[in-house]
PDB file of C-alpha atoms in Angstrom:
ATOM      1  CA  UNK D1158      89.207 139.750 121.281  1.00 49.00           C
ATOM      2  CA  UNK D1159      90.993 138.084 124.090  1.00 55.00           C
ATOM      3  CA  UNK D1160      94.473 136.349 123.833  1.00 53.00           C
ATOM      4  CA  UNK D1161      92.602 132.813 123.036  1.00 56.00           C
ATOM      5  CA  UNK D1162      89.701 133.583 121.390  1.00 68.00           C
ATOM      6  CA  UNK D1163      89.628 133.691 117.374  1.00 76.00           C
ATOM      7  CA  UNK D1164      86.862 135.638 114.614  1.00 79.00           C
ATOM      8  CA  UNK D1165      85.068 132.133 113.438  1.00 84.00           C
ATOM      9  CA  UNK D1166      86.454 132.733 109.657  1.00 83.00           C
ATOM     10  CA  UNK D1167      89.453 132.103 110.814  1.00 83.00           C
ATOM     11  CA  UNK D1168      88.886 129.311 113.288  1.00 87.00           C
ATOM     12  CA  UNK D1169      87.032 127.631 110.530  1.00 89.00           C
ATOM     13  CA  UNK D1170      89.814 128.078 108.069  1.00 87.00           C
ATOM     14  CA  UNK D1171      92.334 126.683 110.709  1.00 89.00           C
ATOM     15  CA  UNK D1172      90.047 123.703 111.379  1.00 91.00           C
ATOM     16  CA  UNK D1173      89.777 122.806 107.395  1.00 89.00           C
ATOM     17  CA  UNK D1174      93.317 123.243 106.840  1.00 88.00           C
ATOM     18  CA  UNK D1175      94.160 121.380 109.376  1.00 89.00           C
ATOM     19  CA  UNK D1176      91.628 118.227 108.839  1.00 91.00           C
ATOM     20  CA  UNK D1177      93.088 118.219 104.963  1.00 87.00           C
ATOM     21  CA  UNK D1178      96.754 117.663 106.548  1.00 84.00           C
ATOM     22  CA  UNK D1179      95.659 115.049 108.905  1.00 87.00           C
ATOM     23  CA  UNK D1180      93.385 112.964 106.584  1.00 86.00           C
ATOM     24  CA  UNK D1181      96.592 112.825 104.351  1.00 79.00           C
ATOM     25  CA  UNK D1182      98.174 109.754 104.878  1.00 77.00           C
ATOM     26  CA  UNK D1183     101.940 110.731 106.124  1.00 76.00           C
ATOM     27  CA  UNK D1184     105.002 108.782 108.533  1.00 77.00           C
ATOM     28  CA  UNK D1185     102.928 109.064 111.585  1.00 82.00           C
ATOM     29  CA  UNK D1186      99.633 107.455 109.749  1.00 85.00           C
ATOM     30  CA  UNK D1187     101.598 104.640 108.619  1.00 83.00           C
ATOM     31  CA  UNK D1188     103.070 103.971 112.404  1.00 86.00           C
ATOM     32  CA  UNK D1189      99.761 103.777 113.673  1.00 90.00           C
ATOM     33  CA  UNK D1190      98.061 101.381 110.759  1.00 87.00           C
ATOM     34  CA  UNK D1191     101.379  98.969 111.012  1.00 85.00           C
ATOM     35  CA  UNK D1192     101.282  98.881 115.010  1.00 87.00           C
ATOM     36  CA  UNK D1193      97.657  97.977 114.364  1.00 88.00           C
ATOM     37  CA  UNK D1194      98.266  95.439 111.827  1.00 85.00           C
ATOM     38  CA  UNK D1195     100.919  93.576 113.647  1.00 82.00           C
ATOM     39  CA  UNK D1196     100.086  94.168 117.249  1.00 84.00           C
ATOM     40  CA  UNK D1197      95.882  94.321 117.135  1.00 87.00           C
ATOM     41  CA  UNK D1198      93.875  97.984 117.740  1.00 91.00           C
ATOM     42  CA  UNK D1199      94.634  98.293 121.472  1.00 92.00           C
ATOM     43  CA  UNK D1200      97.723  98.786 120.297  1.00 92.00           C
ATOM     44  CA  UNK D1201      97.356 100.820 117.375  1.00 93.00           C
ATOM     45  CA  UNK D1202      94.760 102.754 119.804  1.00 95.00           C
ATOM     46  CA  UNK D1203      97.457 103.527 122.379  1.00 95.00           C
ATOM     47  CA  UNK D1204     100.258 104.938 119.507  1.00 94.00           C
ATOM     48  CA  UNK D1205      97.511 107.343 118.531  1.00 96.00           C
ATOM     49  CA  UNK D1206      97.756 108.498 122.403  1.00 96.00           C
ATOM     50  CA  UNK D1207     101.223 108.524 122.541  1.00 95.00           C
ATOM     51  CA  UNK D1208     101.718 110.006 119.080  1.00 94.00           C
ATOM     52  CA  UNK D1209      99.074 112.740 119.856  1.00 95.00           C
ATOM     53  CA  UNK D1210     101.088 113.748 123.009  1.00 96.00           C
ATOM     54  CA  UNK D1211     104.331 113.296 121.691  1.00 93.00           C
ATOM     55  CA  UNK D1212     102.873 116.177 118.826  1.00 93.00           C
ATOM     56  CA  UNK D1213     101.188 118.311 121.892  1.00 94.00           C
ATOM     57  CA  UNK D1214     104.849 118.518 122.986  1.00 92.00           C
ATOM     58  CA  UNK D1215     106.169 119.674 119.789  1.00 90.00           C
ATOM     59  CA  UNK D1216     103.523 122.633 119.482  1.00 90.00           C
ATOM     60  CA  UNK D1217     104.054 123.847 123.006  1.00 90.00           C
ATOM     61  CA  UNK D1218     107.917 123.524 122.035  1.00 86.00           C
ATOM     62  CA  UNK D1219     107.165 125.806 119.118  1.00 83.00           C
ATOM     63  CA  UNK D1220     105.571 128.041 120.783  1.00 83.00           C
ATOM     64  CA  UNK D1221     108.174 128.834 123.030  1.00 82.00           C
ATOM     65  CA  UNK D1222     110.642 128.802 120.588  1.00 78.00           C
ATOM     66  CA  UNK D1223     112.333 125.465 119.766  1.00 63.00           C
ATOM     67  CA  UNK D1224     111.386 125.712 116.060  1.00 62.00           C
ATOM     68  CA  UNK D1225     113.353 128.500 115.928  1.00 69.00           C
ATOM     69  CA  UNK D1226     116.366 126.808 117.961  1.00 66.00           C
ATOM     70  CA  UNK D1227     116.378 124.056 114.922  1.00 63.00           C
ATOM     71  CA  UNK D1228     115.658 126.645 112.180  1.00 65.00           C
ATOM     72  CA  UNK D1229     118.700 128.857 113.435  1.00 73.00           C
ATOM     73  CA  UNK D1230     120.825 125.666 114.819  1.00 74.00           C
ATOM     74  CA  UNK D1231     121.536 123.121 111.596  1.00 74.00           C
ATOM     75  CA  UNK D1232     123.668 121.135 114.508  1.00 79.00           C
ATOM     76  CA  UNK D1233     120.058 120.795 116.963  1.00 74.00           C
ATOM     77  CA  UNK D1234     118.175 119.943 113.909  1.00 70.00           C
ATOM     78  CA  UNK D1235     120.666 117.239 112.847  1.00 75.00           C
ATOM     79  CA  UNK D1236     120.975 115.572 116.542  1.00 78.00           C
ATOM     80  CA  UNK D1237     117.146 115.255 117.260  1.00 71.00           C
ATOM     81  CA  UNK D1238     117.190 113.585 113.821  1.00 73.00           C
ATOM     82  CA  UNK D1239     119.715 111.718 114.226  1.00 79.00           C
ATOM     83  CA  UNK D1240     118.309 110.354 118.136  1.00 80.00           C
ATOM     84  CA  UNK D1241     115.047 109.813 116.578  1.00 74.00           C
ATOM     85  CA  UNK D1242     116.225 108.069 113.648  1.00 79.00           C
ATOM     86  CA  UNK D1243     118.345 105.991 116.560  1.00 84.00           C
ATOM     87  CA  UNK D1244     114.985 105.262 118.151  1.00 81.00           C
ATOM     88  CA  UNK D1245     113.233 104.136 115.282  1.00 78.00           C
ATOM     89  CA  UNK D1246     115.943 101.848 114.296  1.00 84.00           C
ATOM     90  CA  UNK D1247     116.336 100.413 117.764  1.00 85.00           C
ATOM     91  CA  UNK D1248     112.370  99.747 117.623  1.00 79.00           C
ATOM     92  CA  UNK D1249     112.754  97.956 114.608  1.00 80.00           C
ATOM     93  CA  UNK D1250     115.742  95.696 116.282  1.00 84.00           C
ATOM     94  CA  UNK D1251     113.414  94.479 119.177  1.00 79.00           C
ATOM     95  CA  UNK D1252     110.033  93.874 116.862  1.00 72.00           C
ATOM     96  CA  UNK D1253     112.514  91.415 114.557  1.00 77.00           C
ATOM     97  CA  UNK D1254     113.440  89.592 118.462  1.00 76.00           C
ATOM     98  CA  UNK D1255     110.006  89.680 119.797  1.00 62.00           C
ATOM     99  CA  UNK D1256     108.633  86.233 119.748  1.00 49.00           C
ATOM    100  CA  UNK D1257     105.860  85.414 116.770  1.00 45.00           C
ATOM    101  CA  UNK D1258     104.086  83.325 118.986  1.00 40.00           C
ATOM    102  CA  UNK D1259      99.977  84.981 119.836  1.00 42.00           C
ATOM    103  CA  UNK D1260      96.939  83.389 119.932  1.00 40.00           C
ATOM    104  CA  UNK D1261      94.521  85.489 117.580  1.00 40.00           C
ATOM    105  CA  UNK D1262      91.516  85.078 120.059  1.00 40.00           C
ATOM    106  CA  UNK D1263      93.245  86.287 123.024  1.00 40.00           C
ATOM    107  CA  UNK D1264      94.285  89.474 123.634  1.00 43.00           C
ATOM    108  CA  UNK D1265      98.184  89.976 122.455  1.00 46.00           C
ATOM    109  CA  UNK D1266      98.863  92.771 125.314  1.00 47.00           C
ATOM    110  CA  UNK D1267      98.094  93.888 128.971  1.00 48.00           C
ATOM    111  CA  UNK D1268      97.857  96.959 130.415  1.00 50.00           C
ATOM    112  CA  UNK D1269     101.514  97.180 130.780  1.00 46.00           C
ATOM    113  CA  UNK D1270     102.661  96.458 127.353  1.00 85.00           C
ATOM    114  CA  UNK D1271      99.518  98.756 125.926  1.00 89.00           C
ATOM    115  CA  UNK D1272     101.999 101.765 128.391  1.00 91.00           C
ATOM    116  CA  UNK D1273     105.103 100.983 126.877  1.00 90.00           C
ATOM    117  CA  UNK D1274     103.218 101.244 123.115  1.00 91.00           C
ATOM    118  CA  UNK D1275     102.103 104.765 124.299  1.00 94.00           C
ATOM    119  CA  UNK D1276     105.095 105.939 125.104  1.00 92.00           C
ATOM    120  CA  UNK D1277     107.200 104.595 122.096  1.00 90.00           C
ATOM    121  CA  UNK D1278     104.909 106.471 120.080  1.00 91.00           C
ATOM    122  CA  UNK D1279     105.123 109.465 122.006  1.00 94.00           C
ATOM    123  CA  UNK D1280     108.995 109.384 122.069  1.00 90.00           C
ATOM    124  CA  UNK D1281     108.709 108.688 117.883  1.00 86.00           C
ATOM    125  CA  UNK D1282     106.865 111.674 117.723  1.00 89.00           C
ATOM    126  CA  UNK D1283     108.625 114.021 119.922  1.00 89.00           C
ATOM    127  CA  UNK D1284     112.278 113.167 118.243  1.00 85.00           C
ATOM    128  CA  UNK D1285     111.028 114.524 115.461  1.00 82.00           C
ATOM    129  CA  UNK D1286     112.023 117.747 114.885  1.00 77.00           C
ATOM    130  CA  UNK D1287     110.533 118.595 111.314  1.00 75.00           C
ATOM    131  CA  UNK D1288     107.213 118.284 113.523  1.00 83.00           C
ATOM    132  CA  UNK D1289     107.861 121.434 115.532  1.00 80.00           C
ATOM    133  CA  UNK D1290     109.051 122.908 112.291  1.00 77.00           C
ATOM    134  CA  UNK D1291     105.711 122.161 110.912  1.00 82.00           C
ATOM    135  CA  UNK D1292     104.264 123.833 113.882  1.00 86.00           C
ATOM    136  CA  UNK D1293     106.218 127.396 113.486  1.00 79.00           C
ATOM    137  CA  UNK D1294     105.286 127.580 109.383  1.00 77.00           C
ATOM    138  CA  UNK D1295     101.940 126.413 109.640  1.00 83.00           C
ATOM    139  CA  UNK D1296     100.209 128.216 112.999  1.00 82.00           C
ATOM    140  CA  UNK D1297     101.202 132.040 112.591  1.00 79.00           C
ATOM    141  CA  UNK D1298      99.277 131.894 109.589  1.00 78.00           C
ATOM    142  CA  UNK D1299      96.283 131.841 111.850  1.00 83.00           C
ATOM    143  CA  UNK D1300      97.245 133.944 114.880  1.00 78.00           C
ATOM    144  CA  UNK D1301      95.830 137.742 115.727  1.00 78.00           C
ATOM    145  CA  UNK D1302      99.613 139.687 116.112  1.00 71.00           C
ATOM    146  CA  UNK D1303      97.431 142.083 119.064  1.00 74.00           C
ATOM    147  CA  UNK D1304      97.182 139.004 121.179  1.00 74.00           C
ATOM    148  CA  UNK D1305      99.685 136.469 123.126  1.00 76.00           C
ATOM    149  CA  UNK D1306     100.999 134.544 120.287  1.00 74.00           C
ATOM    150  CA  UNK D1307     102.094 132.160 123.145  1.00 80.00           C
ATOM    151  CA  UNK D1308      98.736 131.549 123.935  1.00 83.00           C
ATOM    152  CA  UNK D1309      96.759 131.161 120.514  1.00 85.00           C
ATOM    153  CA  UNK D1310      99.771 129.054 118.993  1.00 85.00           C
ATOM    154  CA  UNK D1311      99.364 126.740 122.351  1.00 88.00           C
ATOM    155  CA  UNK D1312      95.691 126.503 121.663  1.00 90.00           C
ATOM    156  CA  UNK D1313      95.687 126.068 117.982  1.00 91.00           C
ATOM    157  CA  UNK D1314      98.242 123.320 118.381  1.00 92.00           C
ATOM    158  CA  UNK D1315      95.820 121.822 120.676  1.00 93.00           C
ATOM    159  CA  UNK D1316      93.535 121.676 118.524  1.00 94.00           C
ATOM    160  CA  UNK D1317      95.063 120.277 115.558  1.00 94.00           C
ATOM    161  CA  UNK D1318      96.972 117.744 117.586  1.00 95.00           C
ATOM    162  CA  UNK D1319      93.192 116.838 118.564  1.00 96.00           C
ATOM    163  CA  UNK D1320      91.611 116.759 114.953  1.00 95.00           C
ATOM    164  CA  UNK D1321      94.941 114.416 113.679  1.00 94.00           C
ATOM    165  CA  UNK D1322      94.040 112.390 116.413  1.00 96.00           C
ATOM    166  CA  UNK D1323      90.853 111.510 115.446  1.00 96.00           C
ATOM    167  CA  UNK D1324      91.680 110.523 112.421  1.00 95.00           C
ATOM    168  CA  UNK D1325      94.663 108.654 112.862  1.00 95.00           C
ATOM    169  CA  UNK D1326      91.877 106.667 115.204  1.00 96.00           C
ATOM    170  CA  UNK D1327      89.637 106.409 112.390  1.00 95.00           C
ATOM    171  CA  UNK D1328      93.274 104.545 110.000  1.00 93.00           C
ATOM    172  CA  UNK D1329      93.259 102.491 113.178  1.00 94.00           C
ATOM    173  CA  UNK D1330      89.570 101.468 113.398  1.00 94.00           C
ATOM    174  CA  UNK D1331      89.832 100.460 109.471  1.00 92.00           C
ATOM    175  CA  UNK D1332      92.826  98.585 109.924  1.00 90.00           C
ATOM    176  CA  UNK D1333      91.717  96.332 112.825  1.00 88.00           C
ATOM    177  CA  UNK D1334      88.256  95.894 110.873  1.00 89.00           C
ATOM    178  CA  UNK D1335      90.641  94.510 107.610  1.00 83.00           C
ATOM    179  CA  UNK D1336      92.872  92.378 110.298  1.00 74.00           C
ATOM    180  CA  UNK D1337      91.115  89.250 110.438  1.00 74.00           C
ATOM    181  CA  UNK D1338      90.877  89.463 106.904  1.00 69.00           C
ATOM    182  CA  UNK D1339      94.642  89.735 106.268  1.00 59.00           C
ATOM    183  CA  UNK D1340      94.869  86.553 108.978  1.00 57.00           C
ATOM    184  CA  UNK D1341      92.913  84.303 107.215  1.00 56.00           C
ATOM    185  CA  UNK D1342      94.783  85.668 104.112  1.00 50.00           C
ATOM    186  CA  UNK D1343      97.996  84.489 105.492  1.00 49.00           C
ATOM    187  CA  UNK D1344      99.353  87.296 107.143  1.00 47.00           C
ATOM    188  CA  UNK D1345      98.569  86.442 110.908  1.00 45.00           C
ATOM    189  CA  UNK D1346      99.986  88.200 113.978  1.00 48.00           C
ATOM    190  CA  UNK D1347     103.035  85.393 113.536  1.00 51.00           C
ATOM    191  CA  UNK D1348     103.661  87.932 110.808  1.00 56.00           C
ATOM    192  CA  UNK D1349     102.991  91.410 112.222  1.00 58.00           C
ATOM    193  CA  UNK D1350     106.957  91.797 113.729  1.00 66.00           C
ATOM    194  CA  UNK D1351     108.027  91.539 110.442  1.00 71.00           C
ATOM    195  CA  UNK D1352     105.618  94.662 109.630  1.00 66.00           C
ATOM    196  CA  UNK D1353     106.570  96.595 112.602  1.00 68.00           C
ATOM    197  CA  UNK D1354     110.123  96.293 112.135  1.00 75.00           C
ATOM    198  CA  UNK D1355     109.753  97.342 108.757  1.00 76.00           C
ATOM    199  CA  UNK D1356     107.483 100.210 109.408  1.00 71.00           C
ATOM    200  CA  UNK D1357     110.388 101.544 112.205  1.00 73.00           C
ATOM    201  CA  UNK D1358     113.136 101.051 109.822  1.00 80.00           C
ATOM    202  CA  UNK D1359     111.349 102.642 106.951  1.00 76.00           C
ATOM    203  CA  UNK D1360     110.312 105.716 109.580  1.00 69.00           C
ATOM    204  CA  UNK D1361     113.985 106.182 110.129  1.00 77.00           C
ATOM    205  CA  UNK D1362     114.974 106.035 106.681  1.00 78.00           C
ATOM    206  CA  UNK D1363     112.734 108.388 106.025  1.00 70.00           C
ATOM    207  CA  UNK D1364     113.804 110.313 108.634  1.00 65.00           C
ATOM    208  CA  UNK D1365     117.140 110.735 107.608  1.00 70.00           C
ATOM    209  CA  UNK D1366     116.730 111.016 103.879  1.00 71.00           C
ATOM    210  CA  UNK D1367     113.920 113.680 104.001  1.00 60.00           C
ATOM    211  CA  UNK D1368     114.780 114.994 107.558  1.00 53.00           C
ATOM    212  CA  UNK D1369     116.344 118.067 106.195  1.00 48.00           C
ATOM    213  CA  UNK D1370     114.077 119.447 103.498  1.00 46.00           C
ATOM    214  CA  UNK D1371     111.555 121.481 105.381  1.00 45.00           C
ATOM    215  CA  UNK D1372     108.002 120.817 107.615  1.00 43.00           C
ATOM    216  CA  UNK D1373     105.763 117.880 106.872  1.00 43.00           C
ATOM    217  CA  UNK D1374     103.357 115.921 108.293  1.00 47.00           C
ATOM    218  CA  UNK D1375     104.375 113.750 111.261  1.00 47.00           C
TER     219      UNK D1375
END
């Protein structure tokens, strides 16, 4: 076979393991829902991009070998954590300022705003360094050692960046379908800071209490 092309047993294996991981409800799932819940699905929408990308980048960083920088270097490991947990934390700071003021039949962000979403969840993503981790234990499970290990990690990255993707879009779909519900509830966009910030403190909590103990789930 050629560098990028994979016997379908194994393709298919890569594809089921992979859609069990991303179906299971982890840090970067919960990012996604509470940016939906407090911000509406545009926004929850454009984290999904950002996250997805921010991911890509982390594959294509294993690949190369920056899994095994932070595997080898406790010190790298320890200061990506320690900037993303930063981020997180600084996120959370500027939901708590942002004004509670949004009229629930309008939309709450333009174009503009929906870009700066994307990229805070690609930055979340990319500072986090168990991700790449992830990335180095879970794809040389799945790659042929007579081809360019480069290559097929790239591409089976891809893909499984791709298949959490969709789901994570599916979380967001459900969430924005349960929104109105939770306004008329009570718990109205007036509300959804509160969420946010508490979603990017808890991320960086969790960040820097389980930062350390191996590969999971972004």
């Amino acid at each position: 076979m050629n560098d990028t092309t994979f016997a379908l047993p194994t393709l298919a294996a890569f594809a089921a393991a992979s859609m069990v991981l991303a179906v299971t409800p982890g840090p970067g799932v919960f990012y996604v829902v509470a940016r939906t819940l407090a911000q509406g699905r545009s926004a929850g929408l454009a984290s999904v991009g950002g996250v997805a990308l921010g991911n890509l980048g982390n594959a294509i960083g294993a690949s190369i070998g920056l899994a095994a920088l932070f595997a080898l270097s406790s010190l790298a490991f320890t200061v990506v954590k320690l900037a993303g947990a930063a981020y997180l934390l600084w996120l959370g700071s500027q939901a708590l300022r942002g004004s509670s003021v949004a009229s629930p039949t309008e939309p709450a962000f333009e174009a503009p705003q929906l870009l700066r979403i994307f990229r805070d969840g690609f930055v979340v993503a990319l500072l986090n360094p168990k991700t790449a981790l992830f990335f180095a234990a879970f794809l040389p499970q799945f790659i042929d050692p007579t081809g360019s290990a480069i290559r097929q990690s790239v591409t089976l990255g891809g893909l499984f960046v791709a298949i959490a993707a969709t789901t994570d879009a599916g979380y967001v779909l459900a969430a924005g379908a349960a929104a109105p519900a939770l306004r008329r509830a009570g718990a109205g966009r007036g509300r959804g800071r509160y969420l946010a910030a508490a979603a990017y403190i808890g991320l960086a909590a969790f960040t820097l209490a389980f930062g350390g103990r191996g590969p999971a789930k972004s």
